[in-house]
Coordinates of C-alpha atoms in Angstrom, one line a residue:
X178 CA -31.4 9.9 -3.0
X179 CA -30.0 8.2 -0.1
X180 CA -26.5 7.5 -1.9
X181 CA -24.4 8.5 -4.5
X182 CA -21.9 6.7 -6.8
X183 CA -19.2 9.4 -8.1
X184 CA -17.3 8.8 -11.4
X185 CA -14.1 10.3 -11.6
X186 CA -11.3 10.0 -14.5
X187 CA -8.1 11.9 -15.7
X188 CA -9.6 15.3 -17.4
X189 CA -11.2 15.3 -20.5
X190 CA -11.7 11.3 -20.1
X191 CA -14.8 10.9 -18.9
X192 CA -17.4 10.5 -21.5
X193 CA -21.1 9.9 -21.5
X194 CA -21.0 6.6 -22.7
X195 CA -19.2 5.8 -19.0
X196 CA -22.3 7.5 -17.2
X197 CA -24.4 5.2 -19.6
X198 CA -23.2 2.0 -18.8
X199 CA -23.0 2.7 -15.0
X200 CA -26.6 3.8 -15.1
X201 CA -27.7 0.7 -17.1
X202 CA -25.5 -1.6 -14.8
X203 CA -27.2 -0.1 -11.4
X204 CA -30.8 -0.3 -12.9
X205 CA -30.5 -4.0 -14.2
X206 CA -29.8 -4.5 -10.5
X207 CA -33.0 -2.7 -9.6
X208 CA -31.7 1.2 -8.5
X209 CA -33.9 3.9 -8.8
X210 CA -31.7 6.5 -10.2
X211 CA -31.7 9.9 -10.9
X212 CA -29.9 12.0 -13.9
X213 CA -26.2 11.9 -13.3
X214 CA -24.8 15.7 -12.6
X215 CA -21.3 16.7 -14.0
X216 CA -18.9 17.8 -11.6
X217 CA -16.1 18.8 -13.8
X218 CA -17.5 18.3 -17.5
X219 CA -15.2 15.1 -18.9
X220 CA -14.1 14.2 -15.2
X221 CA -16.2 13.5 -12.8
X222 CA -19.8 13.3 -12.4
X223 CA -22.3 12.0 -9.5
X224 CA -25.1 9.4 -10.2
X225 CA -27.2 9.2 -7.4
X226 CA -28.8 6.0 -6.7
X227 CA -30.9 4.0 -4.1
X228 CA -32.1 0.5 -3.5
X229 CA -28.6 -0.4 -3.7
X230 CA -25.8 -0.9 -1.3
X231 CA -22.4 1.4 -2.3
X232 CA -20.8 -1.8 -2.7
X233 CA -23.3 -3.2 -5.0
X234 CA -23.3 -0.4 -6.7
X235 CA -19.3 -0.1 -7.2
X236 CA -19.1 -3.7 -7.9
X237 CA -22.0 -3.5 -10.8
X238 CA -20.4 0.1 -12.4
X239 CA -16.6 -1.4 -12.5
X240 CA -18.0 -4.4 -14.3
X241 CA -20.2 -2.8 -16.9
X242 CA -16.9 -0.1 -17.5
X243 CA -15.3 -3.0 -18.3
X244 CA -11.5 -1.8 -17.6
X245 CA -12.3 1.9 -18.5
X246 CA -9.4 4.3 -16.8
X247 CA -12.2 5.3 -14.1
X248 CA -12.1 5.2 -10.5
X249 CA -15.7 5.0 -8.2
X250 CA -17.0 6.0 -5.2
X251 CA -20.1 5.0 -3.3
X252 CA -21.3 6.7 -0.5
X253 CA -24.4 8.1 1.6
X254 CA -24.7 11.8 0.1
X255 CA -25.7 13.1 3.7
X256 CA -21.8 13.9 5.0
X257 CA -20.5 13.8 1.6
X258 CA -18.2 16.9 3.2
X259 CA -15.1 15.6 5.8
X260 CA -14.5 18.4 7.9
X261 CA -10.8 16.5 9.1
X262 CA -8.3 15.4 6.1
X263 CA -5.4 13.2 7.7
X264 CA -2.9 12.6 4.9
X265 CA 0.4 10.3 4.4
X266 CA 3.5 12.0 2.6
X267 CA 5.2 9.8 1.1
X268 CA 3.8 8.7 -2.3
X269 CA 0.7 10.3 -1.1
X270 CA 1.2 14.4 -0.8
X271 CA 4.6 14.3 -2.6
X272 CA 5.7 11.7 -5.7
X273 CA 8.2 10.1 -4.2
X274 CA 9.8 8.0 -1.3
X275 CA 11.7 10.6 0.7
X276 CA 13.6 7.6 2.4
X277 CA 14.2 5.9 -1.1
X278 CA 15.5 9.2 -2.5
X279 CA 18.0 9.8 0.1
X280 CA 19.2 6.6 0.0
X281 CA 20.3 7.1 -3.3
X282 CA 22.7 9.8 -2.1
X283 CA 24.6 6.9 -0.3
X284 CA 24.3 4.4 -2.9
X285 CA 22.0 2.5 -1.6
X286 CA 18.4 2.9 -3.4
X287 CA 18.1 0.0 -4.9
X288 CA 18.3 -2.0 -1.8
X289 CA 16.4 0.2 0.3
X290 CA 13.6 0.1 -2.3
X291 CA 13.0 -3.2 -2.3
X292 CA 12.5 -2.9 1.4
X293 CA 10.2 0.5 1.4
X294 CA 7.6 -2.0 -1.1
X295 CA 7.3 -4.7 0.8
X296 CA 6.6 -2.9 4.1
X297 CA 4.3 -0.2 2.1
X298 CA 2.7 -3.8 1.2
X299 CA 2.7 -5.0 4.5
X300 CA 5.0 -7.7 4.2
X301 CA 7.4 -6.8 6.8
X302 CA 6.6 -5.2 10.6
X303 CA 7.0 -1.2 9.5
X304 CA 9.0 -0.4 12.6
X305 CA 11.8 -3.0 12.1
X306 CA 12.1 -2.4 8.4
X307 CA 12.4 1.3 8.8
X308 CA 15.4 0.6 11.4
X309 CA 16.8 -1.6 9.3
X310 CA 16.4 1.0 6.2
X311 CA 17.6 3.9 8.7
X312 CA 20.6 1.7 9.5
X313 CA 22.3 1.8 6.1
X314 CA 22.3 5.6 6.1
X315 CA 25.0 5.5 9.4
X316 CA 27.5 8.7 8.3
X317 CA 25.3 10.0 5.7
X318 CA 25.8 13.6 5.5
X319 CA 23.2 15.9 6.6
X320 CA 23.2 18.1 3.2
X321 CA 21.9 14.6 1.6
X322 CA 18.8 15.7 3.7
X323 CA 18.2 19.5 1.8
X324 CA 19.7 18.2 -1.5
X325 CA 16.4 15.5 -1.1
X326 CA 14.1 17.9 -0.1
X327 CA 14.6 20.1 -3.3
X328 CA 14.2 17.1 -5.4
X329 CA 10.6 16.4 -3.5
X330 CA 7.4 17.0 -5.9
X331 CA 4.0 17.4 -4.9
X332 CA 1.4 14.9 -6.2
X333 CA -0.7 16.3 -8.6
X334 CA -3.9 17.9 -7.0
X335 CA -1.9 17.7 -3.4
X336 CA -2.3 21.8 -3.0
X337 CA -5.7 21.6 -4.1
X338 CA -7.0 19.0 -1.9
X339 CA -5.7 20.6 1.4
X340 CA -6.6 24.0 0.2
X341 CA -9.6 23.7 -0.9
X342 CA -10.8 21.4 1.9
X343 CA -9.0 24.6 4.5
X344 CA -11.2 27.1 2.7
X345 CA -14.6 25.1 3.6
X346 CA -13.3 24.9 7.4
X347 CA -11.5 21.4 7.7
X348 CA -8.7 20.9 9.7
X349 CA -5.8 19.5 7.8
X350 CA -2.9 16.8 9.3
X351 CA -0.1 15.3 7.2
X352 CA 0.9 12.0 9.5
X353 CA 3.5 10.5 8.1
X354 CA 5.7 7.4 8.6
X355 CA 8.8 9.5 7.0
X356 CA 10.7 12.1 9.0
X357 CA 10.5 15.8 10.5
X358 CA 12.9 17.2 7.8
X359 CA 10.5 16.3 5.1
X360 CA 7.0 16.9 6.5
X361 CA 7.8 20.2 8.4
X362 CA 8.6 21.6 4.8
X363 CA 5.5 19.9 2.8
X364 CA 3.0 21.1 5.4
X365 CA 4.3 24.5 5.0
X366 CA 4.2 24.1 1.3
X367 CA 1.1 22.5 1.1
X368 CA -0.6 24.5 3.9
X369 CA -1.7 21.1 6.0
X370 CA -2.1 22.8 9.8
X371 CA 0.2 20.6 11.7
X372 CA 2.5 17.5 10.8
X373 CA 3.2 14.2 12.8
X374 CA 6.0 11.7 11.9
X375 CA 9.7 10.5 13.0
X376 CA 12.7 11.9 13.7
X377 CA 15.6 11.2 12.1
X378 CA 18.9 11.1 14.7
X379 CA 21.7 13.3 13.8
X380 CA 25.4 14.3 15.4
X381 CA 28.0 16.1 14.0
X382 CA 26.4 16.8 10.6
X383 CA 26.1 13.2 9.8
X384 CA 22.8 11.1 10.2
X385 CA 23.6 8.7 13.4
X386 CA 22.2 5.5 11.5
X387 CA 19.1 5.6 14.1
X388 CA 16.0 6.8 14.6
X389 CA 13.8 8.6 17.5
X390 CA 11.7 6.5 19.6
X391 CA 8.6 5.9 19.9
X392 CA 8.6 5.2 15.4
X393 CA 5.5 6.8 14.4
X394 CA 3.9 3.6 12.8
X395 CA -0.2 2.5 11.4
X396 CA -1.2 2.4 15.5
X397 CA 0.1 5.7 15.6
X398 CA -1.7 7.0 12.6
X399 CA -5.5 5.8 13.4
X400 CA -4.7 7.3 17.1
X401 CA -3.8 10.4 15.7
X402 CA -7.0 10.0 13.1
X403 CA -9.2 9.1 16.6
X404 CA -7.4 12.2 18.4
X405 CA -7.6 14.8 16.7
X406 CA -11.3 14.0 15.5
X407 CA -12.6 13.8 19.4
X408 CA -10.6 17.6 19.5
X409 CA -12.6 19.0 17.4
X410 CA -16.4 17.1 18.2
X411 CA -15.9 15.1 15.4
X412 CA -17.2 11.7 14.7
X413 CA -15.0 9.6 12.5
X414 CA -17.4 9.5 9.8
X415 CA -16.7 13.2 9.4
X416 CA -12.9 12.3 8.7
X417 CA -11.2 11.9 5.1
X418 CA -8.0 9.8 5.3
X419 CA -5.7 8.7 2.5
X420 CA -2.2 7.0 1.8
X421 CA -0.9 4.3 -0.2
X422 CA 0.8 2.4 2.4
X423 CA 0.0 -0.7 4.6
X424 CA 1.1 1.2 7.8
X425 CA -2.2 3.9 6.2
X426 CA -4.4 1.2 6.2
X427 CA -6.1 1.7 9.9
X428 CA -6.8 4.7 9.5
X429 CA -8.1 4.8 6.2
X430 CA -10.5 1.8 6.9
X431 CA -11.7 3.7 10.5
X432 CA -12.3 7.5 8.2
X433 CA -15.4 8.5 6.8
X434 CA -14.1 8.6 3.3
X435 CA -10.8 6.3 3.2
X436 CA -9.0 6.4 0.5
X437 CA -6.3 4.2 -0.8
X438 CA -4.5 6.7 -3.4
X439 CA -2.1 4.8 -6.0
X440 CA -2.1 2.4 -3.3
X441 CA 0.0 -1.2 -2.8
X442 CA -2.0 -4.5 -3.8
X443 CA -2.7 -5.4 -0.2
X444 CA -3.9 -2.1 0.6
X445 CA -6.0 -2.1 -2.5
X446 CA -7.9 -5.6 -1.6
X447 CA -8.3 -3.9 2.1
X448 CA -9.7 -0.5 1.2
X449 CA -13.2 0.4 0.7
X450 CA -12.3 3.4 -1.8
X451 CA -9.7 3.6 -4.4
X452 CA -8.1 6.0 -6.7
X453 CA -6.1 4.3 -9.5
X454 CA -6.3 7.1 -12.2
X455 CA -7.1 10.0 -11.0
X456 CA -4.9 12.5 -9.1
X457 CA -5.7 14.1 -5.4
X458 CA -8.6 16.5 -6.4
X459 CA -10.8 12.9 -6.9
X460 CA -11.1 12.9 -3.5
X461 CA -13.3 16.3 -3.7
X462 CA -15.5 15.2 -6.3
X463 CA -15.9 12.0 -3.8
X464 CA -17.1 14.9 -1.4
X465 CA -19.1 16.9 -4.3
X466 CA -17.0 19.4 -4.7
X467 CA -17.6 21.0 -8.2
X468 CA -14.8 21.9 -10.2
X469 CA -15.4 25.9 -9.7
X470 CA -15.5 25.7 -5.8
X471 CA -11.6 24.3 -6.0
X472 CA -9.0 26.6 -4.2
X473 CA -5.4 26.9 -5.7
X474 CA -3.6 26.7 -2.6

């Protein structure tokens, strides 16, 4: 079959009644189908389909799962397999906002929160509001940097997505709109091959207040997306990109398979693909990776 429509849920909550109603929604629209295949038994399961658009197809499952905890992805099955993975950090790889966090050392999360979601939403210009959020940390001690970092926390199924994807011969990026500090220690954790983002400005142990220029920003991301792809022969179609962030949004709408993980409203309504409930590793079963071929990192 010419595409497939992937069903993917939190373990142990996908049941057969979901395949059901997505295979009785795509045939009242006219699909020729064949049996649905379990990828991990209870979380994620192909159904592939033709005589349907992916869009149609998304559109007509969502509707007939009526609000079920279940994310979906359409797709041509020839390619299924990204052989480049660019990822953001922040709220992507690890849990949290490394910015936000180490603003709380100063006293200031609250207020630099509120700022972090609406540029993540794109409601401000990313390169001004990260000044302005870089501003307020002026005298911050550099230990608030380490004492961050060991509160960081990888996303669930983080590990396993770069891993896994590594073992089958991808090259792996984390490009990030955070800092150096942070990304130079989750692509080591993590095991992404190299690391792109900003540079926080420091003198005399304290953070200066500013931050290197150029700012790494969503121009800088699909670049890197459309660089490293033409290194390696790669069309982007071969590419897997994800974030949550407006600044993510370029390149995840230019990758093969974009996804918008846990992702802001605006980037939601934008993105093609989106992951709601599930954690990281959905974006293997989008690829049709079964549960046993998984590496642990």
């Amino acid at each position: 079959m010419p595409h497939v429509l992937t069903l993917i849920a939190p373990a142990g909550a996908l049941a057969p009644a979901h395949l059901a109603a997505a295979r009785g929604a795509l045939c009242a629209l006219g699909a020729a189908l064949e049996a649905p295949e379990w990828l991990a038994e209870g979380e994620a399961a192909d159904l592939p389909f033709e005589e349907l658009s992916p869009d149609q197809a998304v559109a007509a499952a969502r509707a007939a799962l009526n609000g079920a905890p279940v994310d979906l992805v359409a797709q041509p099955t020839e390619g299924r397999r990204k052989k480049l993975l660019l990822a953001d950090m922040d709220s992507t790889i690890v849990t949290s906002e490394t910015l936000d966090e180490l603003a709380a050392a100063a006293g200031l999360k609250e207020r630099v929160s509120a700022i972090t979601a609406r540029a993540m939403n794109g409601e401000l210009d990313f390169k001004a509001a990260l000044r302005e959020r870089v501003a307020m940390l002026e005298g911050l001690p550099e230990s608030a940097l380490e004492e961050t970092w060991q509160a960081t926390e990888a996303m669930p199924g983080a590990t396993t997505l770069v891993a896994t994807m590594r073992a089958h011969g991808a090259h792996t990026a984390l490009v990030s709109g955070g800092f150096t500090y942070f990304t130079g220690r989750v692509a080591e954790r993590m095991g992404f091959h190299e690391h792109h983002s900003n540079t926080l400005l420091l003198e005399g142990g304290q953070l200066t207040g500013r931050v290197a220029e150029p700012i790494l920003d969503k121009d800088a991301k699909l670049a890197a997306l459309k660089r490293l792809a033409a290194e390696r022969g790669l069309s982007l179609a071969e590419s897997c990109a994800v974030g949550d962030g407006a600044n993510d949004l370029p390149m995840i709408q230019a990758a093969g398979l974009g996804v918008a993980f846990r992702a802001k409203p605006a980037v939601q309504a934008a993105a093609r693909h989106i992951v709601t409930h599930g954690d990281l590793s959905a974006l293997l079963f989008a690829q049709g990776y079964r549960r046993e071929e998984f590496s642990v990192g």
